[in-house]
Structures are given as structure tokens and as C-alpha cells.
Amino acid sequence: MSTPLELMQQILRHHAALGLDSNADRQAVPADASPYAVCYAAARRLGFIPTDAEVVASAWQRQSERTGRFAAECWPCDPLDFGIAEQPGQGVAGPAFAPCPHELGLYAVLPSAEWVGRMARAGLPTVQLRFKSQDGAAVRAEIRTAVAAVQGTASLLFINDHWREAIAAGAYGVHLGQEDLDQLSAAELGEIRDAGLRLGLSTHGYAEMLRADAVNPSYLALGAVFPTTLKAMVTPPQGTGRLQAYARLMRTRSLVAIGGISAEQLPEIAASGVGSVAVVRAITGAEQPEASAAALLQRWEALQKI
């Protein structure tokens, strides 16, 4: 019979692709022989932050109890082992938000209403306005202009952060980060839901995914997959190994991979099973944005058929 330390080493060998050097506790050892203790130590050695390691370890404990065996090669991916519903809208945090397509496709995050209009006319299926300003009047005007800019196109428009202004302007949806979620009361979440806005939430690991999923949002954003200079990130890039694990767990949800993604990385993103990929600099930093957007869209759609 293998010792707890040997079982931990087996997990590390089978799941090395999930490892990150940052946050790794190389001295972690199982506190006892339970699946929870073995898997918590392994997850910490793989660089999962403590809250995520706790989630994985708890899921592995449930998986072991459910199957009647401990399998080091089987990384948990059954929603029931994580305490979440198989299908969205069955949680305990209120009714589900209005649904959006399971596959949002190529999703451009853009800095202005002008960019939103250009990419909507270029045929991108999903666009997000991420307009940064402390001027409330400017924010309201930019959101109204962005909503008008997608009229007559097939593009779905999400507004970053400014949910009240998004409701007033009649936007399709709103995208919020974990910090935004922290600041919202149940009543304010209800306002967004009752207005019919779709809600997208950023996540950066297991604990945040479970927290966000409990709100029953329209989609979950998973990232940052690769290094990005767009914004300062508290968590390190997750990599494609973890993206695949997250996508397997949340396979019934609408998922968006985000963070430092370029054209060269589309195949490995598509292989994860997510239905959408968000890009920023791959379009806004291109010499010919419309041509780049068309090429990215064509490539992504081709990869979805493989």
C-alpha cells in the first residue's frame, strides 16, 4: 500500500501540466492519509493558492468517497464533487441571469465606442466596451454611443463595470470582475437580473469559479491564460493546462478564455473546449485591425469544427 507521500508524488507526476512555479509550496506534505490531505499537499506543490487547493482537495475527497477508490490519475472534474449543479440556473443564490449563447465566439474587448462600432461592422459576434474614465457624463455618453453602434449588426455588446449605465442605455449585457462582485448587494444583483442584462463574471481559479457560478451568471471568463499587460493581475497566468481542467468542470456553462491570447495560441485555447476567446491587443494593436479581426474570426471558427 502506498504511503500518503507516495500518493502525493503520484498526483504530481500525473498532473504536472497543471503546475505553476509561483505560489508553489515545495515543502508541503500530507497532514494525514485522507484523500483531502494528500491532494491539498499536492495542489500546494503544484502552485495552487490555498483557497484553490482547498477546493480541489475537498472535491477529491468527495470523488474518492463517491467512487470508492482513490485514483491519483483522475483530476476531479465532476460538478457534483465540487458541490455545484450540473446545469446552470439550479443554484441557491437566486434565479439565473438571462442566458447568452453557449459559444460567444471571438470576443473583442475594446477601449471606445468607435472601436465597438468598427468591430461590430467587421462581423465580430461579441464585443465589450471597456471604457475607463472618472467622468460620469463621459461614461454615460460612451455607453450610449456603443449601444447605438451595434444596432443593425449581429454583435452582442457587453459593458465593462458600469452596470447602471448599461441598463439605462439598453445594452445586451455587463461584465464584472470579482472586486465588482464584492461590492454588489443581493438587491443590486437583482436589479441587473430583473433588467434582463446578461452577466459575465471574471474568474481566476477554482474558488472564484465556484463563487461566481453560485450567482448563476450568463457566462464565466477564465483567465488570465497568458501574461498580459492590459491590467495588473493579482494571480499569475493560469496556463492552458489549468484552462483545460476548468473547462472540463464547467463544460455546461458558457465560457470565455481571456488574457494575453494571440492568433498563434488559438489552437491550444480551442482544444480546451471553451466556446469563446477574448482578445484585446491582437486587434487593437494590429496595423490593420479589421483584417486581423477577420483572420482571427475565420481561424477560431475553423478550429471549432475540428
mmCIF file of N, CA and C in Angstrom, residues 87-154:
data_model
loop_
_atom_site.group_PDB
_atom_site.id
_atom_site.type_symbol
_atom_site.label_atom_id
_atom_site.label_comp_id
_atom_site.label_asym_id
_atom_site.label_seq_id
_atom_site.Cartn_x
_atom_site.Cartn_y
_atom_site.Cartn_z
ATOM 1 N N GLN A 87 -26.319 21.722 -14.283
ATOM 2 C CA GLN A 87 -26.808 22.704 -15.234
ATOM 3 C C GLN A 87 -26.941 24.059 -14.553
ATOM 4 N N PRO A 88 -26.693 25.144 -15.284
ATOM 5 C CA PRO A 88 -26.827 26.476 -14.685
ATOM 6 C C PRO A 88 -28.269 26.773 -14.323
ATOM 7 N N GLY A 89 -28.431 27.689 -13.379
ATOM 8 C CA GLY A 89 -29.769 28.101 -13.004
ATOM 9 C C GLY A 89 -30.385 27.284 -11.897
ATOM 10 N N GLN A 90 -29.614 26.336 -11.335
ATOM 11 C CA GLN A 90 -30.157 25.479 -10.288
ATOM 12 C C GLN A 90 -29.490 25.749 -8.941
ATOM 13 N N GLY A 91 -28.795 26.867 -8.836
ATOM 14 C CA GLY A 91 -28.067 27.165 -7.618
ATOM 15 C C GLY A 91 -28.960 27.736 -6.531
ATOM 16 N N VAL A 92 -28.326 28.218 -5.472
ATOM 17 C CA VAL A 92 -29.082 28.702 -4.324
ATOM 18 C C VAL A 92 -28.989 30.217 -4.170
ATOM 19 N N ALA A 93 -28.348 30.896 -5.115
ATOM 20 C CA ALA A 93 -28.149 32.345 -4.981
ATOM 21 C C ALA A 93 -29.143 33.134 -5.825
ATOM 22 N N GLY A 94 -30.350 32.624 -5.963
ATOM 23 C CA GLY A 94 -31.356 33.333 -6.730
ATOM 24 C C GLY A 94 -31.477 32.796 -8.137
ATOM 25 N N PRO A 95 -32.455 33.314 -8.882
ATOM 26 C CA PRO A 95 -32.675 32.859 -10.253
ATOM 27 C C PRO A 95 -31.466 33.127 -11.138
ATOM 28 N N ALA A 96 -31.392 32.388 -12.239
ATOM 29 C CA ALA A 96 -30.287 32.580 -13.173
ATOM 30 C C ALA A 96 -30.449 33.886 -13.939
ATOM 31 N N PHE A 97 -29.326 34.453 -14.330
ATOM 32 C CA PHE A 97 -29.363 35.605 -15.222
ATOM 33 C C PHE A 97 -29.779 35.142 -16.618
ATOM 34 N N ALA A 98 -30.228 36.083 -17.415
ATOM 35 C CA ALA A 98 -30.643 35.754 -18.778
ATOM 36 C C ALA A 98 -29.502 35.039 -19.495
ATOM 37 N N PRO A 99 -29.809 34.003 -20.250
ATOM 38 C CA PRO A 99 -28.747 33.247 -20.906
ATOM 39 C C PRO A 99 -28.179 33.988 -22.108
ATOM 40 N N CYS A 100 -26.952 33.649 -22.443
ATOM 41 C CA CYS A 100 -26.333 34.115 -23.682
ATOM 42 C C CYS A 100 -25.932 32.869 -24.463
ATOM 43 N N PRO A 101 -25.501 32.991 -25.706
ATOM 44 C CA PRO A 101 -25.095 31.801 -26.451
ATOM 45 C C PRO A 101 -24.023 31.007 -25.719
ATOM 46 N N HIS A 102 -24.093 29.698 -25.818
ATOM 47 C CA HIS A 102 -23.081 28.856 -25.180
ATOM 48 C C HIS A 102 -21.714 29.129 -25.797
ATOM 49 N N GLU A 103 -21.703 29.448 -27.071
ATOM 50 C CA GLU A 103 -20.463 29.785 -27.772
ATOM 51 C C GLU A 103 -20.539 31.240 -28.228
ATOM 52 N N LEU A 104 -19.876 32.113 -27.501
ATOM 53 C CA LEU A 104 -19.873 33.539 -27.835
ATOM 54 C C LEU A 104 -18.875 33.869 -28.930
ATOM 55 N N GLY A 105 -18.047 32.891 -29.309
ATOM 56 C CA GLY A 105 -17.125 33.077 -30.418
ATOM 57 C C GLY A 105 -15.986 34.027 -30.111
ATOM 58 N N LEU A 106 -15.489 34.692 -31.145
ATOM 59 C CA LEU A 106 -14.425 35.670 -30.960
ATOM 60 C C LEU A 106 -14.999 36.896 -30.259
ATOM 61 N N TYR A 107 -14.382 37.259 -29.145
ATOM 62 C CA TYR A 107 -14.919 38.266 -28.229
ATOM 63 C C TYR A 107 -13.863 39.361 -28.094
ATOM 64 N N ALA A 108 -14.146 40.527 -28.655
ATOM 65 C CA ALA A 108 -13.178 41.624 -28.636
ATOM 66 C C ALA A 108 -13.460 42.577 -27.480
ATOM 67 N N VAL A 109 -12.447 42.833 -26.670
ATOM 68 C CA VAL A 109 -12.543 43.794 -25.565
ATOM 69 C C VAL A 109 -11.928 45.101 -26.063
ATOM 70 N N LEU A 110 -12.737 46.172 -26.075
ATOM 71 C CA LEU A 110 -12.379 47.370 -26.816
ATOM 72 C C LEU A 110 -12.459 48.628 -25.945
ATOM 73 N N PRO A 111 -11.612 49.619 -26.242
ATOM 74 C CA PRO A 111 -11.498 50.782 -25.351
ATOM 75 C C PRO A 111 -12.473 51.915 -25.607
ATOM 76 N N SER A 112 -13.208 51.875 -26.711
ATOM 77 C CA SER A 112 -14.084 53.013 -27.014
ATOM 78 C C SER A 112 -15.265 52.571 -27.862
ATOM 79 N N ALA A 113 -16.269 53.436 -27.925
ATOM 80 C CA ALA A 113 -17.439 53.162 -28.751
ATOM 81 C C ALA A 113 -17.061 53.121 -30.231
ATOM 82 N N GLU A 114 -16.071 53.924 -30.607
ATOM 83 C CA GLU A 114 -15.623 53.887 -32.001
ATOM 84 C C GLU A 114 -15.101 52.497 -32.353
ATOM 85 N N TRP A 115 -14.280 51.935 -31.468
ATOM 86 C CA TRP A 115 -13.770 50.586 -31.690
ATOM 87 C C TRP A 115 -14.909 49.568 -31.718
ATOM 88 N N VAL A 116 -15.872 49.733 -30.829
ATOM 89 C CA VAL A 116 -17.014 48.820 -30.801
ATOM 90 C C VAL A 116 -17.725 48.832 -32.155
ATOM 91 N N GLY A 117 -17.977 50.011 -32.683
ATOM 92 C CA GLY A 117 -18.640 50.114 -33.973
ATOM 93 C C GLY A 117 -17.836 49.477 -35.091
ATOM 94 N N ARG A 118 -16.540 49.717 -35.099
ATOM 95 C CA ARG A 118 -15.688 49.142 -36.151
ATOM 96 C C ARG A 118 -15.724 47.620 -36.125
ATOM 97 N N MET A 119 -15.621 47.046 -34.943
ATOM 98 C CA MET A 119 -15.570 45.587 -34.847
ATOM 99 C C MET A 119 -16.943 44.948 -35.054
ATOM 100 N N ALA A 120 -17.993 45.662 -34.670
ATOM 101 C CA ALA A 120 -19.335 45.157 -34.952
ATOM 102 C C ALA A 120 -19.566 45.113 -36.460
ATOM 103 N N ARG A 121 -19.155 46.157 -37.156
ATOM 104 C CA ARG A 121 -19.312 46.184 -38.605
ATOM 105 C C ARG A 121 -18.397 45.177 -39.287
ATOM 106 N N ALA A 122 -17.294 44.804 -38.614
ATOM 107 C CA ALA A 122 -16.382 43.807 -39.161
ATOM 108 C C ALA A 122 -16.915 42.392 -38.978
ATOM 109 N N GLY A 123 -18.017 42.257 -38.246
ATOM 110 C CA GLY A 123 -18.660 40.960 -38.127
ATOM 111 C C GLY A 123 -18.322 40.147 -36.897
ATOM 112 N N LEU A 124 -17.682 40.771 -35.881
ATOM 113 C CA LEU A 124 -17.370 40.015 -34.673
ATOM 114 C C LEU A 124 -18.656 39.719 -33.894
ATOM 115 N N PRO A 125 -18.818 38.501 -33.418
ATOM 116 C CA PRO A 125 -20.081 38.141 -32.760
ATOM 117 C C PRO A 125 -20.282 38.764 -31.393
ATOM 118 N N THR A 126 -19.176 39.046 -30.676
ATOM 119 C CA THR A 126 -19.294 39.579 -29.314
ATOM 120 C C THR A 126 -18.253 40.669 -29.104
ATOM 121 N N VAL A 127 -18.687 41.771 -28.517
ATOM 122 C CA VAL A 127 -17.774 42.880 -28.237
ATOM 123 C C VAL A 127 -18.045 43.390 -26.819
ATOM 124 N N GLN A 128 -16.999 43.935 -26.215
ATOM 125 C CA GLN A 128 -17.140 44.525 -24.885
ATOM 126 C C GLN A 128 -16.527 45.919 -24.896
ATOM 127 N N LEU A 129 -17.268 46.863 -24.344
ATOM 128 C CA LEU A 129 -16.741 48.216 -24.156
ATOM 129 C C LEU A 129 -16.091 48.294 -22.783
ATOM 130 N N ARG A 130 -14.781 48.486 -22.765
ATOM 131 C CA ARG A 130 -14.056 48.713 -21.509
ATOM 132 C C ARG A 130 -13.536 50.142 -21.553
ATOM 133 N N PHE A 131 -14.399 51.058 -21.168
ATOM 134 C CA PHE A 131 -14.090 52.487 -21.247
ATOM 135 C C PHE A 131 -13.729 52.985 -19.853
ATOM 136 N N LYS A 132 -12.525 53.501 -19.724
ATOM 137 C CA LYS A 132 -12.026 53.939 -18.433
ATOM 138 C C LYS A 132 -12.072 55.462 -18.321
ATOM 139 N N SER A 133 -12.884 55.970 -17.404
ATOM 140 C CA SER A 133 -12.975 57.412 -17.194
ATOM 141 C C SER A 133 -13.614 57.655 -15.833
ATOM 142 N N GLN A 134 -13.189 58.721 -15.179
ATOM 143 C CA GLN A 134 -13.791 59.135 -13.924
ATOM 144 C C GLN A 134 -14.933 60.136 -14.146
ATOM 145 N N ASP A 135 -15.147 60.494 -15.402
ATOM 146 C CA ASP A 135 -16.180 61.461 -15.767
ATOM 147 C C ASP A 135 -17.480 60.710 -16.040
ATOM 148 N N GLY A 136 -18.438 60.834 -15.125
ATOM 149 C CA GLY A 136 -19.685 60.097 -15.258
ATOM 150 C C GLY A 136 -20.440 60.415 -16.536
ATOM 151 N N ALA A 137 -20.458 61.685 -16.914
ATOM 152 C CA ALA A 137 -21.165 62.079 -18.132
ATOM 153 C C ALA A 137 -20.509 61.461 -19.357
ATOM 154 N N ALA A 138 -19.171 61.419 -19.361
ATOM 155 C CA ALA A 138 -18.450 60.818 -20.484
ATOM 156 C C ALA A 138 -18.730 59.317 -20.568
ATOM 157 N N VAL A 139 -18.788 58.665 -19.412
ATOM 158 C CA VAL A 139 -19.088 57.228 -19.388
ATOM 159 C C VAL A 139 -20.477 56.967 -19.964
ATOM 160 N N ARG A 140 -21.450 57.722 -19.514
ATOM 161 C CA ARG A 140 -22.821 57.526 -19.999
ATOM 162 C C ARG A 140 -22.919 57.767 -21.502
ATOM 163 N N ALA A 141 -22.251 58.810 -21.979
ATOM 164 C CA ALA A 141 -22.290 59.120 -23.407
ATOM 165 C C ALA A 141 -21.608 58.027 -24.231
ATOM 166 N N GLU A 142 -20.482 57.520 -23.740
ATOM 167 C CA GLU A 142 -19.748 56.486 -24.470
ATOM 168 C C GLU A 142 -20.563 55.187 -24.547
ATOM 169 N N ILE A 143 -21.221 54.849 -23.459
ATOM 170 C CA ILE A 143 -22.034 53.625 -23.456
ATOM 171 C C ILE A 143 -23.222 53.772 -24.396
ATOM 172 N N ARG A 144 -23.883 54.929 -24.371
ATOM 173 C CA ARG A 144 -24.995 55.149 -25.300
ATOM 174 C C ARG A 144 -24.529 55.061 -26.744
ATOM 175 N N THR A 145 -23.361 55.627 -27.030
ATOM 176 C CA THR A 145 -22.829 55.584 -28.391
ATOM 177 C C THR A 145 -22.477 54.158 -28.797
ATOM 178 N N ALA A 146 -21.935 53.381 -27.867
ATOM 179 C CA ALA A 146 -21.584 51.985 -28.169
ATOM 180 C C ALA A 146 -22.832 51.162 -28.447
ATOM 181 N N VAL A 147 -23.883 51.368 -27.645
ATOM 182 C CA VAL A 147 -25.130 50.642 -27.880
ATOM 183 C C VAL A 147 -25.687 50.977 -29.261
ATOM 184 N N ALA A 148 -25.637 52.244 -29.617
ATOM 185 C CA ALA A 148 -26.112 52.652 -30.946
ATOM 186 C C ALA A 148 -25.240 52.064 -32.043
ATOM 187 N N ALA A 149 -23.951 51.913 -31.753
ATOM 188 C CA ALA A 149 -23.007 51.458 -32.780
ATOM 189 C C ALA A 149 -23.231 50.006 -33.192
ATOM 190 N N VAL A 150 -23.810 49.193 -32.311
ATOM 191 C CA VAL A 150 -24.040 47.790 -32.677
ATOM 192 C C VAL A 150 -25.431 47.564 -33.268
ATOM 193 N N GLN A 151 -26.250 48.594 -33.281
ATOM 194 C CA GLN A 151 -27.578 48.445 -33.865
ATOM 195 C C GLN A 151 -27.448 48.102 -35.346
ATOM 196 N N GLY A 152 -28.234 47.148 -35.807
ATOM 197 C CA GLY A 152 -28.171 46.745 -37.202
ATOM 198 C C GLY A 152 -27.085 45.737 -37.497
ATOM 199 N N THR A 153 -26.317 45.341 -36.483
ATOM 200 C CA THR A 153 -25.301 44.293 -36.638
ATOM 201 C C THR A 153 -25.709 43.087 -35.788
ATOM 202 N N ALA A 154 -24.974 42.002 -35.930
ATOM 203 C CA ALA A 154 -25.258 40.795 -35.146
ATOM 204 C C ALA A 154 -24.442 40.740 -33.859
#
